[in-house]
One Martini backbone bead per residue (centre of mass of N, CA, C, O) as a GRO file, in nm:
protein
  407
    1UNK     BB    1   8.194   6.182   8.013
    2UNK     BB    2   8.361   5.878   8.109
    3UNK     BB    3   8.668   5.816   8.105
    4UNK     BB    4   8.592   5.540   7.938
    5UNK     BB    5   8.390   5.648   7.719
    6UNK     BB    6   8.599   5.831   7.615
    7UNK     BB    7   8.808   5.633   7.513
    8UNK     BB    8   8.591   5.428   7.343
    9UNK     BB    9   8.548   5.669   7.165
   10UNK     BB   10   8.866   5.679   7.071
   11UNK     BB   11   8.859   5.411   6.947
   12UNK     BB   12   8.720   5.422   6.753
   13UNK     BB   13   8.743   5.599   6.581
   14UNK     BB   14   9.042   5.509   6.507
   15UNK     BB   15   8.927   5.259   6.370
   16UNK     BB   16   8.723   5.429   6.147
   17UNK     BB   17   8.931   5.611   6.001
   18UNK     BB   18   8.886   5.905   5.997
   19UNK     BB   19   8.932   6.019   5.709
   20UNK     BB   20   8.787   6.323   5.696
   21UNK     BB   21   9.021   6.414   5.901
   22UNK     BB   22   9.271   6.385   5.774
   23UNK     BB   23   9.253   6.494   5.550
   24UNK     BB   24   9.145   6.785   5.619
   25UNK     BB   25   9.469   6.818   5.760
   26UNK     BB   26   9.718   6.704   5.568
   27UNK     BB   27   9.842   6.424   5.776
   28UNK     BB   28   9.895   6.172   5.627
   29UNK     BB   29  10.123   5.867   5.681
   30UNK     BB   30  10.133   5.808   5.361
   31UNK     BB   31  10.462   5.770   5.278
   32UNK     BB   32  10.607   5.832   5.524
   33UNK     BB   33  10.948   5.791   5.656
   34UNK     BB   34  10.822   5.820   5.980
   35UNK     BB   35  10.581   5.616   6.016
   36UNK     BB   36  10.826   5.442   6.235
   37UNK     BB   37  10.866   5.622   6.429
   38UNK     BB   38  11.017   5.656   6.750
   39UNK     BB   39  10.852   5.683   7.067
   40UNK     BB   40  10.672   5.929   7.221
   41UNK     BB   41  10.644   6.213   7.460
   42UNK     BB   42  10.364   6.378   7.599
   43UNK     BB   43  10.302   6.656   7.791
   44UNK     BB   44   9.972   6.699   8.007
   45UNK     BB   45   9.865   7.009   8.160
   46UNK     BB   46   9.559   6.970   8.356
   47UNK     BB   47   9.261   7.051   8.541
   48UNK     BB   48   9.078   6.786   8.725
   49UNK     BB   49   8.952   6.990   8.924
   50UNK     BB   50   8.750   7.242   9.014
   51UNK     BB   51   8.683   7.513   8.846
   52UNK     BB   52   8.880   7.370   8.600
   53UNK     BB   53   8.771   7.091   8.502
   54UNK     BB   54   8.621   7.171   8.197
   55UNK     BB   55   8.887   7.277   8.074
   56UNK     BB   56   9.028   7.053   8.093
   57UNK     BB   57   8.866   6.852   7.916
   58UNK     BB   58   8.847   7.023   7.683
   59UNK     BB   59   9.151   6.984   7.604
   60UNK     BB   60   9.188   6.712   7.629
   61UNK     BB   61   8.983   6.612   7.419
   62UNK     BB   62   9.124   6.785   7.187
   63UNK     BB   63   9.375   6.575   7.162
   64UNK     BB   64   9.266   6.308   7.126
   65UNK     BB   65   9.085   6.368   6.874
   66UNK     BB   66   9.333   6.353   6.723
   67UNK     BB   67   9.496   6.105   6.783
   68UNK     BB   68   9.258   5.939   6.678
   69UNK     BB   69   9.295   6.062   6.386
   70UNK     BB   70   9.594   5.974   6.352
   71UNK     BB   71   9.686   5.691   6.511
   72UNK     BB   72   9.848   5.808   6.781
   73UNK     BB   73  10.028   6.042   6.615
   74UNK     BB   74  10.341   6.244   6.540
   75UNK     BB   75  10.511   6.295   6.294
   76UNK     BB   76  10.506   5.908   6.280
   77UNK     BB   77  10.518   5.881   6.623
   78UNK     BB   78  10.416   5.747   6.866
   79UNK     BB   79  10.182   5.789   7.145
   80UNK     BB   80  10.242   5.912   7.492
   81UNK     BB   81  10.034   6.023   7.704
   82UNK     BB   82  10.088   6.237   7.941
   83UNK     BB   83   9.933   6.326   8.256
   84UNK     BB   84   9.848   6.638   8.464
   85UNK     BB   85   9.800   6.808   8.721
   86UNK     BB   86   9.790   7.140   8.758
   87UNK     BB   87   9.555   7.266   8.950
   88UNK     BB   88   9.503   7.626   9.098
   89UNK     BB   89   9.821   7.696   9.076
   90UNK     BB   90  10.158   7.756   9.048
   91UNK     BB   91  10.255   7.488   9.243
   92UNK     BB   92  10.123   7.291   9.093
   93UNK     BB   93  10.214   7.322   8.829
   94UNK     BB   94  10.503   7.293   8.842
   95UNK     BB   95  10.503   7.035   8.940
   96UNK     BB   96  10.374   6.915   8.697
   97UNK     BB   97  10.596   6.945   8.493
   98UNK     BB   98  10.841   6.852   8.685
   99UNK     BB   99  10.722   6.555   8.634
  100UNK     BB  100  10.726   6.525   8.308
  101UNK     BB  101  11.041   6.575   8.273
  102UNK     BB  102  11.101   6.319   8.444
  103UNK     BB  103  10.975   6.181   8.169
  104UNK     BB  104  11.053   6.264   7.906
  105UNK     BB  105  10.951   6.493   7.752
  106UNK     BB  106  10.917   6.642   7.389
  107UNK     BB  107  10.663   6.782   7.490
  108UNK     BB  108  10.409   7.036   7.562
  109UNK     BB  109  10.081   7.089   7.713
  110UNK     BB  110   9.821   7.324   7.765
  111UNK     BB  111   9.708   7.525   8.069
  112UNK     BB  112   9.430   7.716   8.176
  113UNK     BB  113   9.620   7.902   8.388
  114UNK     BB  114   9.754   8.220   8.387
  115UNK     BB  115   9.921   8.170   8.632
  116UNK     BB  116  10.063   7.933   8.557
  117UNK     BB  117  10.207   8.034   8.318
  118UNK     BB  118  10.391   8.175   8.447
  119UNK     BB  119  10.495   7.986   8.654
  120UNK     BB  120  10.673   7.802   8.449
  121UNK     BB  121  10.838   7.951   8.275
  122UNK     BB  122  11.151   7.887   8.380
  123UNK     BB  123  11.067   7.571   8.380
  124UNK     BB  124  11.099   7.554   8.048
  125UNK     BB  125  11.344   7.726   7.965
  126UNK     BB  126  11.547   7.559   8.102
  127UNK     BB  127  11.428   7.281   7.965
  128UNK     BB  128  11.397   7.330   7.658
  129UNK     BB  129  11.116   7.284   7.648
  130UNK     BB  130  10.820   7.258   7.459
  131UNK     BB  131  10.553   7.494   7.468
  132UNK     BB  132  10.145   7.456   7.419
  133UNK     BB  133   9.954   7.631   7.453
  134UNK     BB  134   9.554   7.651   7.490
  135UNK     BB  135   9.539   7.911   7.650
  136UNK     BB  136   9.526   8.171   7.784
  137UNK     BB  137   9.758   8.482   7.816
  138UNK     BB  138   9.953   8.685   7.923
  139UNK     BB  139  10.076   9.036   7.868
  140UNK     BB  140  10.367   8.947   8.007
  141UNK     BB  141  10.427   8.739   7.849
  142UNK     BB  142  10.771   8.767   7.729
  143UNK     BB  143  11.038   8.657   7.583
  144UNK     BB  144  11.022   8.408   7.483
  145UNK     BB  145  11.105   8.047   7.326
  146UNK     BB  146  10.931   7.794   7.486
  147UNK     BB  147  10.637   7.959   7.436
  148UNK     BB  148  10.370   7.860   7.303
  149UNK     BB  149  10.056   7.930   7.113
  150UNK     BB  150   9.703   7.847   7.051
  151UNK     BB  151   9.485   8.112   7.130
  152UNK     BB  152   9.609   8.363   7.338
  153UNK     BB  153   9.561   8.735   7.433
  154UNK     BB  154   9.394   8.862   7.697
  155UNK     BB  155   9.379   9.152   7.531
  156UNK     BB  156   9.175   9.082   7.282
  157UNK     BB  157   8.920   9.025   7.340
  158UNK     BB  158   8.876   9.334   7.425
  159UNK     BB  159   9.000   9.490   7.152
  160UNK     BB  160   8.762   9.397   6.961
  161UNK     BB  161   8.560   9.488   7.091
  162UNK     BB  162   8.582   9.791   7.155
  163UNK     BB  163   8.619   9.857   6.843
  164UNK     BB  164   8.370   9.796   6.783
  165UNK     BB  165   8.173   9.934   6.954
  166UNK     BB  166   8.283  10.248   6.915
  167UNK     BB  167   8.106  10.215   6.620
  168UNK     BB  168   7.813  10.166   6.734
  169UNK     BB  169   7.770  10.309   7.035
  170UNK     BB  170   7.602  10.546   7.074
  171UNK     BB  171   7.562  10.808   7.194
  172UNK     BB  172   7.573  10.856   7.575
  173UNK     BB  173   7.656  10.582   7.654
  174UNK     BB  174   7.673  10.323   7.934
  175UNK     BB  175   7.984  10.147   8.011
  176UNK     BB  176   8.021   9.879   8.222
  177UNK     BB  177   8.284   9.759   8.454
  178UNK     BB  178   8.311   9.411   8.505
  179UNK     BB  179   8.522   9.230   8.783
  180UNK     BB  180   8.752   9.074   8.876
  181UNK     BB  181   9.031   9.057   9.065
  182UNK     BB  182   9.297   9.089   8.835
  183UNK     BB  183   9.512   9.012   8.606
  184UNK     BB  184   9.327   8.901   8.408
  185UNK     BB  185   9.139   9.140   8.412
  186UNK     BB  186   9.373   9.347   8.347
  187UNK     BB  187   9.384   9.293   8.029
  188UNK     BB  188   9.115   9.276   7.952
  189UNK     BB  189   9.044   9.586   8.030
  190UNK     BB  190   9.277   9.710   7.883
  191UNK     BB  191   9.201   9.619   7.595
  192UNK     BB  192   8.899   9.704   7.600
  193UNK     BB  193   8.986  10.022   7.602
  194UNK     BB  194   9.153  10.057   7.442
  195UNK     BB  195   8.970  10.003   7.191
  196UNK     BB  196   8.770  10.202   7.276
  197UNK     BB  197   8.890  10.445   7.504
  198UNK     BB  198   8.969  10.560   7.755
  199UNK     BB  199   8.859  10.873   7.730
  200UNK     BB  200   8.585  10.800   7.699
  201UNK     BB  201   8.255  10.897   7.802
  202UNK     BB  202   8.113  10.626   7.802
  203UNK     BB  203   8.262  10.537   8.046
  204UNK     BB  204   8.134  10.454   8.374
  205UNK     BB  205   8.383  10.455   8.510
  206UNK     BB  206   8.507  10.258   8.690
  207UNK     BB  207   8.557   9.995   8.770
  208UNK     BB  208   8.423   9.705   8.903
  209UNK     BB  209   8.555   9.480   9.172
  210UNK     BB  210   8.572   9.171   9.239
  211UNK     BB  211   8.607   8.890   9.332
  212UNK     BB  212   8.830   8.642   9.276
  213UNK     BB  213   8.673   8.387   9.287
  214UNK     BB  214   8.591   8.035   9.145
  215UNK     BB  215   8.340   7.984   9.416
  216UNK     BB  216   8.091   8.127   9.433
  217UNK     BB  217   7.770   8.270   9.554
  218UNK     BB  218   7.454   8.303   9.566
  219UNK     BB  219   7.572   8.624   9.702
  220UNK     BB  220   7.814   8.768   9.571
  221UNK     BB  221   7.717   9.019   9.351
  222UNK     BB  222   7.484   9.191   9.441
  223UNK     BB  223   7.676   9.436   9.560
  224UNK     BB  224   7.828   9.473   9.274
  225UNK     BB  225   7.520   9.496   9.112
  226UNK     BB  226   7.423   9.759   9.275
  227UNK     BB  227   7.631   9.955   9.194
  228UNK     BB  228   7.642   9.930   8.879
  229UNK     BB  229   7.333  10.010   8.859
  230UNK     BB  230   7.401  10.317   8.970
  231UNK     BB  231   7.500  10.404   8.655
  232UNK     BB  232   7.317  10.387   8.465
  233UNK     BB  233   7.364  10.172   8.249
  234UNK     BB  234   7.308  10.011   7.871
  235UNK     BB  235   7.613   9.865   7.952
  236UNK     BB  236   7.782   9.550   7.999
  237UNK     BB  237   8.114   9.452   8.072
  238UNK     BB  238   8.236   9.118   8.114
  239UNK     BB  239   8.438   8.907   8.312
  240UNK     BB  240   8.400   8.546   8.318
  241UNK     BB  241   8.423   8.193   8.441
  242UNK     BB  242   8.247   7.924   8.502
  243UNK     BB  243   8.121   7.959   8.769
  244UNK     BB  244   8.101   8.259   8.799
  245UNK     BB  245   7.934   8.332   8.538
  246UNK     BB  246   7.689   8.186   8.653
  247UNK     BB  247   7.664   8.386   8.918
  248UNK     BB  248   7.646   8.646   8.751
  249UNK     BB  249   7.432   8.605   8.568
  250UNK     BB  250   7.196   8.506   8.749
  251UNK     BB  251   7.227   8.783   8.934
  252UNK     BB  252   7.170   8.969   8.691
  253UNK     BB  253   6.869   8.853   8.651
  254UNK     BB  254   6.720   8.933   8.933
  255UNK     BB  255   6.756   9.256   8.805
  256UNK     BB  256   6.511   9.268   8.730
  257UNK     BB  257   6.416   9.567   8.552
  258UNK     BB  258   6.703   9.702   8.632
  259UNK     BB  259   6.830   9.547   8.363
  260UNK     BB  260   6.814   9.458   8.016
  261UNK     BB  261   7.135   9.531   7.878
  262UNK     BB  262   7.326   9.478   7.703
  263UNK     BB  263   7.615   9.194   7.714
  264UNK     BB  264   7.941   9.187   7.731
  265UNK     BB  265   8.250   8.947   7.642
  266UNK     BB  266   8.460   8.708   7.670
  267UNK     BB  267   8.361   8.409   7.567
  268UNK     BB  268   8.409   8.303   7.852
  269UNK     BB  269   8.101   8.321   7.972
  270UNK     BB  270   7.962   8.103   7.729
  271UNK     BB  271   8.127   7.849   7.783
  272UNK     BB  272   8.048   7.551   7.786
  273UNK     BB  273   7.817   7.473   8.051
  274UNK     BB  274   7.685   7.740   8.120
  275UNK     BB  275   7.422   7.719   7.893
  276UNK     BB  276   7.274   7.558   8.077
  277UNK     BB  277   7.276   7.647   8.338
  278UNK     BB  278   7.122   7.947   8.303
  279UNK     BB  279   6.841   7.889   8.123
  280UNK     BB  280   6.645   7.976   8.326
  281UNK     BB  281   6.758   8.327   8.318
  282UNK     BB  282   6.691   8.327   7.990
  283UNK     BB  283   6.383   8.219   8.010
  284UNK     BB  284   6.060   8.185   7.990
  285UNK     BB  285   5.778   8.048   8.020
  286UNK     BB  286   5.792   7.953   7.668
  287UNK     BB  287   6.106   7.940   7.585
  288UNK     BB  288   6.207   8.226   7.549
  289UNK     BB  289   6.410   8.504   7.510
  290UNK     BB  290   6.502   8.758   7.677
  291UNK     BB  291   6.568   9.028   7.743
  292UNK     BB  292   6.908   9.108   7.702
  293UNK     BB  293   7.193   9.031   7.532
  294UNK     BB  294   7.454   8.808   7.466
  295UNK     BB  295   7.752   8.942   7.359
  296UNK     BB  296   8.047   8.765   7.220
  297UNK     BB  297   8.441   8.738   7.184
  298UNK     BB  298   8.616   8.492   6.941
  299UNK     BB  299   8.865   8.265   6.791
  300UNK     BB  300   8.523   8.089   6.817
  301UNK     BB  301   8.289   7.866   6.642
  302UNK     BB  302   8.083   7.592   6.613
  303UNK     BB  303   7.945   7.746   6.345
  304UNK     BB  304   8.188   7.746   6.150
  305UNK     BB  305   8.247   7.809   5.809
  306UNK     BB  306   8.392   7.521   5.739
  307UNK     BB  307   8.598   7.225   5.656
  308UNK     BB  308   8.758   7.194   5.942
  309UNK     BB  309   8.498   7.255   6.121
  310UNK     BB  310   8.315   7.032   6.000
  311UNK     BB  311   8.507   6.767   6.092
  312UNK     BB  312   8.566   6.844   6.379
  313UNK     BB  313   8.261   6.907   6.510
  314UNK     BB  314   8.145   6.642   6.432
  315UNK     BB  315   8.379   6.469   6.597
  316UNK     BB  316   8.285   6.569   6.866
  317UNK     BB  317   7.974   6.531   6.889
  318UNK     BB  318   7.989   6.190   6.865
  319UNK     BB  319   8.218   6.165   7.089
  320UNK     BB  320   8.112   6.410   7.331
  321UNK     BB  321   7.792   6.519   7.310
  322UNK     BB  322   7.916   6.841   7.182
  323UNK     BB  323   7.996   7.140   7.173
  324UNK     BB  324   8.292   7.278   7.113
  325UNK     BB  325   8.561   7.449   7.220
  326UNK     BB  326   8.784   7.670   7.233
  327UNK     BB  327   8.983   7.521   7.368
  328UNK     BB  328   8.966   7.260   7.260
  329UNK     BB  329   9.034   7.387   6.971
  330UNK     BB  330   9.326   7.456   7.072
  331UNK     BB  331   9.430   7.179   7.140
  332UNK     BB  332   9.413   7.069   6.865
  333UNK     BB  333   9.600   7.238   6.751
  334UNK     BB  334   9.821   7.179   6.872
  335UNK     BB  335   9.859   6.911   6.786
  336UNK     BB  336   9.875   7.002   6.453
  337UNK     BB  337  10.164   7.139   6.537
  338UNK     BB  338  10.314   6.917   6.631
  339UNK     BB  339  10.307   6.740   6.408
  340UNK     BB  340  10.435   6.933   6.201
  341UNK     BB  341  10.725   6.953   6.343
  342UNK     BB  342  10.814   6.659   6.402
  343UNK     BB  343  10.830   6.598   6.125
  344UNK     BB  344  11.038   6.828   6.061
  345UNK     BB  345  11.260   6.690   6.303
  346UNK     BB  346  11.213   6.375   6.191
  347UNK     BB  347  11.314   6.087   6.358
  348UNK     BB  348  11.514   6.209   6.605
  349UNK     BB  349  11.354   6.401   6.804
  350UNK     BB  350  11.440   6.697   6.951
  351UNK     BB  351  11.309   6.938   7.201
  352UNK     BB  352  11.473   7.158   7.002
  353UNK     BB  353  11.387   7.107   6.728
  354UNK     BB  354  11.108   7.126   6.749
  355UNK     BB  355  11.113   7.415   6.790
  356UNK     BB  356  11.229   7.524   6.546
  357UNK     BB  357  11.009   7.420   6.374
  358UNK     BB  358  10.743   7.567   6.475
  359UNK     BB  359  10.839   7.835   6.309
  360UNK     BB  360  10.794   7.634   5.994
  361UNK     BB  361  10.470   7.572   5.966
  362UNK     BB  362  10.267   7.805   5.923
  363UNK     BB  363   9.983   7.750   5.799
  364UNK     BB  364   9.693   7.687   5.947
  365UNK     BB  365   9.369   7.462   5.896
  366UNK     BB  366   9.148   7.586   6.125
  367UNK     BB  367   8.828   7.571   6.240
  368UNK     BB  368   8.852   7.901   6.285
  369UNK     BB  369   9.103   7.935   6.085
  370UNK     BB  370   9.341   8.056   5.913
  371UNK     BB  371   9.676   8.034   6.102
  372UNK     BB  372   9.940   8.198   6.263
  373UNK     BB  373  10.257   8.292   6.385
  374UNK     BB  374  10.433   8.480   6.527
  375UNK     BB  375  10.634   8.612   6.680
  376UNK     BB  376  10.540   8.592   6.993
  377UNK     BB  377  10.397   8.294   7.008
  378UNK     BB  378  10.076   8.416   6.877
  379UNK     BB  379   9.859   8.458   6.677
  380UNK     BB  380   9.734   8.493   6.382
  381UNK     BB  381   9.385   8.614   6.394
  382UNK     BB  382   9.037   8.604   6.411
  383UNK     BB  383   8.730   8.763   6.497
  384UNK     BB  384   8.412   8.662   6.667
  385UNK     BB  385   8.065   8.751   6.684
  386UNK     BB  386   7.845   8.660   6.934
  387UNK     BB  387   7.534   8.502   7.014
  388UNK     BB  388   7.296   8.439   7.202
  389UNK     BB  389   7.088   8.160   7.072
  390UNK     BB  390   6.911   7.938   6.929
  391UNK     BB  391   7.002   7.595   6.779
  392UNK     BB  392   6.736   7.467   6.760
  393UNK     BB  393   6.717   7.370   7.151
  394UNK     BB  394   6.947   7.504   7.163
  395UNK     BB  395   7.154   7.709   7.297
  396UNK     BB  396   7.409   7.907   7.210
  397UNK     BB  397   7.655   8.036   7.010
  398UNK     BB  398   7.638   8.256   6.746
  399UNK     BB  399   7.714   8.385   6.477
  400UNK     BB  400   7.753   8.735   6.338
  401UNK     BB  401   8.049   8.837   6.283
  402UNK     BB  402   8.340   8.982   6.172
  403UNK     BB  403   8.580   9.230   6.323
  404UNK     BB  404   8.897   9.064   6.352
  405UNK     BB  405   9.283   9.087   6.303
  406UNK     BB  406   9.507   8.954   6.499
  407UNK     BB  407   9.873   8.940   6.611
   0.00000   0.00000   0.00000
């Protein structure tokens, strides 16, 4: 959708009082003394261009979705978004940052780049202004005071898959684990082995780590998807998201019948348009899914029976005819975070009252499921096994069942 019609498409909701999604949420406000508080700057920062280009604007959908079905406030106080492109690195995020603040901004959000959320850590701590990330999180960071999340921490879903499997895949099993090189990677496959167990016999030995570039070519993984199946795996765990994710799963469906069996992965593999993407190599000439599951592990299905998820995502997909994404969803979350602390921190709030009110907000009532905040100001949350297969003539993630409780 572009920037016009998504824009139109939030005036619109927000003419027609989406009462379903107010109620729903629970901060009408109807009756609020703060309904006419005075006039506040959010500052969004996601990645505009670029590899990050598709969650930044799942981010961004997320935010304004929210607030279009608000009134356009937050916590009774209208609401001015500034956006900022995030970059692709550490120096552009920092600049984004920093540019925001010099105008002003009540609160941060937003996020994409777990290398970004590093980079900025004490540009945000340093100005005191709270910052609600949307996206996964590295396992360094820690010992934050201004940098809440709303996603999670990179090494869970790793945690929650791992331990589900080694419940469940036979003795003999050879499971391969393949990734880019690189931190967020490195967090990934340590929560997967924790959770797995490090020194279980079933996994075939060392990672195999590819380039970590995030526009891979159509023959980028060809020599590491051959090293790996030299190891005649019978499973393969792998980190790869958005360009990498199409260009591996690609690069490895070319490889049959010397691998049919299943993929295992967090969420990001599966998510935003990847299965538009690769739909060709998924599925046979009379167009049904080929053998060997790709079965992911998320925070987040957008096919979650809840009446929260029931509201968000009905009003995501009329409003940008898609179904939300993880990110997506986090963005959400985020604003009803907002909206709830700023509520708390009164008529004339500052951004480190804002800061202190995040810890008092309690448990949200979000489309993946009520979750709230722990000491480490990140989720403690469920999590869910989803599987690709079709849902009506959709490609789709389908919840699977509940594995895990994290956080």
């Amino acid at each position: 959708m572009s920037q016009m019609n998504r824009r139109r498409a939030l005036q619109l909701l927000a003419a027609l009082g989406t009462t379903g999604l107010v109620a729903g949420c629970g901060t009408d406000d109807e009756g609020d003394p703060t309904a006419t508080g005075s006039p506040i700057k959010i500052g969004l920062v996601a990645p505009e261009s670029g590899s990050g280009r598709t969650i930044g604007e799942d981010i961004v959908n997320g935010f304004e979705l929210y607030l279009a079905s608000h009134g356009q406030r937050l916590g009774g106080h209208p609401v001015t978004l500034v956006k900022a492109d995030e970059g692709d690195n550490a120096k552009t995020g920092q600049d984004a940052v920093n540019n925001l603040l010099k105008q002003g901004v009540l609160a941060l959000t937003g996020v994409a780049n777990p290398t970004v959320m590093s980079g900025i850590r004490d540009i945000v701590e340093k100005a005191r202004v709270p910052l609600i990330g949307s996206n996964a999180s590295p396992v360094s960071l820690q010992s934050v005071v201004y940098i809440w999340r709303t996603s999670y921490v990179l090494d869970e879903p790793g945690r929650a898959l791992g331990a589900y499997l080694k419940q469940r895949l036979p003795a003999g099993s050879r499971v391969l684990i393949i990734a880019p090189e690189g931190g967020a990677s490195l967090d990934v496959v340590q929560g997967f082995r924790q959770g797995f167990g490090v020194d279980d016999p079933r996994i075939a030995g060392e990672p195999v780590w590819t380039n970590p570039t995030a526009d891979p070519g159509e023959s980028e993984y060809v020599s590491d998807i051959r090293q790996a199946l030299s190891r005649r795996p019978t499973a393969i765990f792998c980190h790869f998201s958005g360009n990498a994710a199409i260009q591996f799963i690609k690069q490895l469906r070319r490889h049959r019948p010397a691998y049919t069996g299943p993929i295992y992965a967090p969420g990001f593999l599966t998510e935003g348009s990847v299965l538009n993407e690769v739909r060709g190599v998924l599925l046979d000439k009379e167009d049904r899914l080929l053998p060997g599951p790709i079965q992911t592990v998320s925070n987040y299905s957008a096919d979650l029976n809840n009446n929260a998820n029931r509201i968000f995502a009905s009003a995501y997909r009329k409003t940008f005819n898609v179904s939300p994404s993880t990110y997506a969803m986090a963005s959400y979350d985020a604003a009803q975070v907002l909206d709830g602390a700023i509520r708390i921190a009164g008529a004339n709030p500052t951004p480190q009252q804002v800061n202190l009110a995040l810890g008092k907000v309690g448990q949200i009532d979000s489309p993946r499921g009520v979750w709230q905040f722990n000491q480490p100001r990140t989720p403690q949350q469920r999590w869910y096994l989803r599987t690709v297969q079709f849902d009506g003539r959709l490609l789709s993630n389908v919840m699977l069942n509940e594995i895990a409780t994290l956080g």
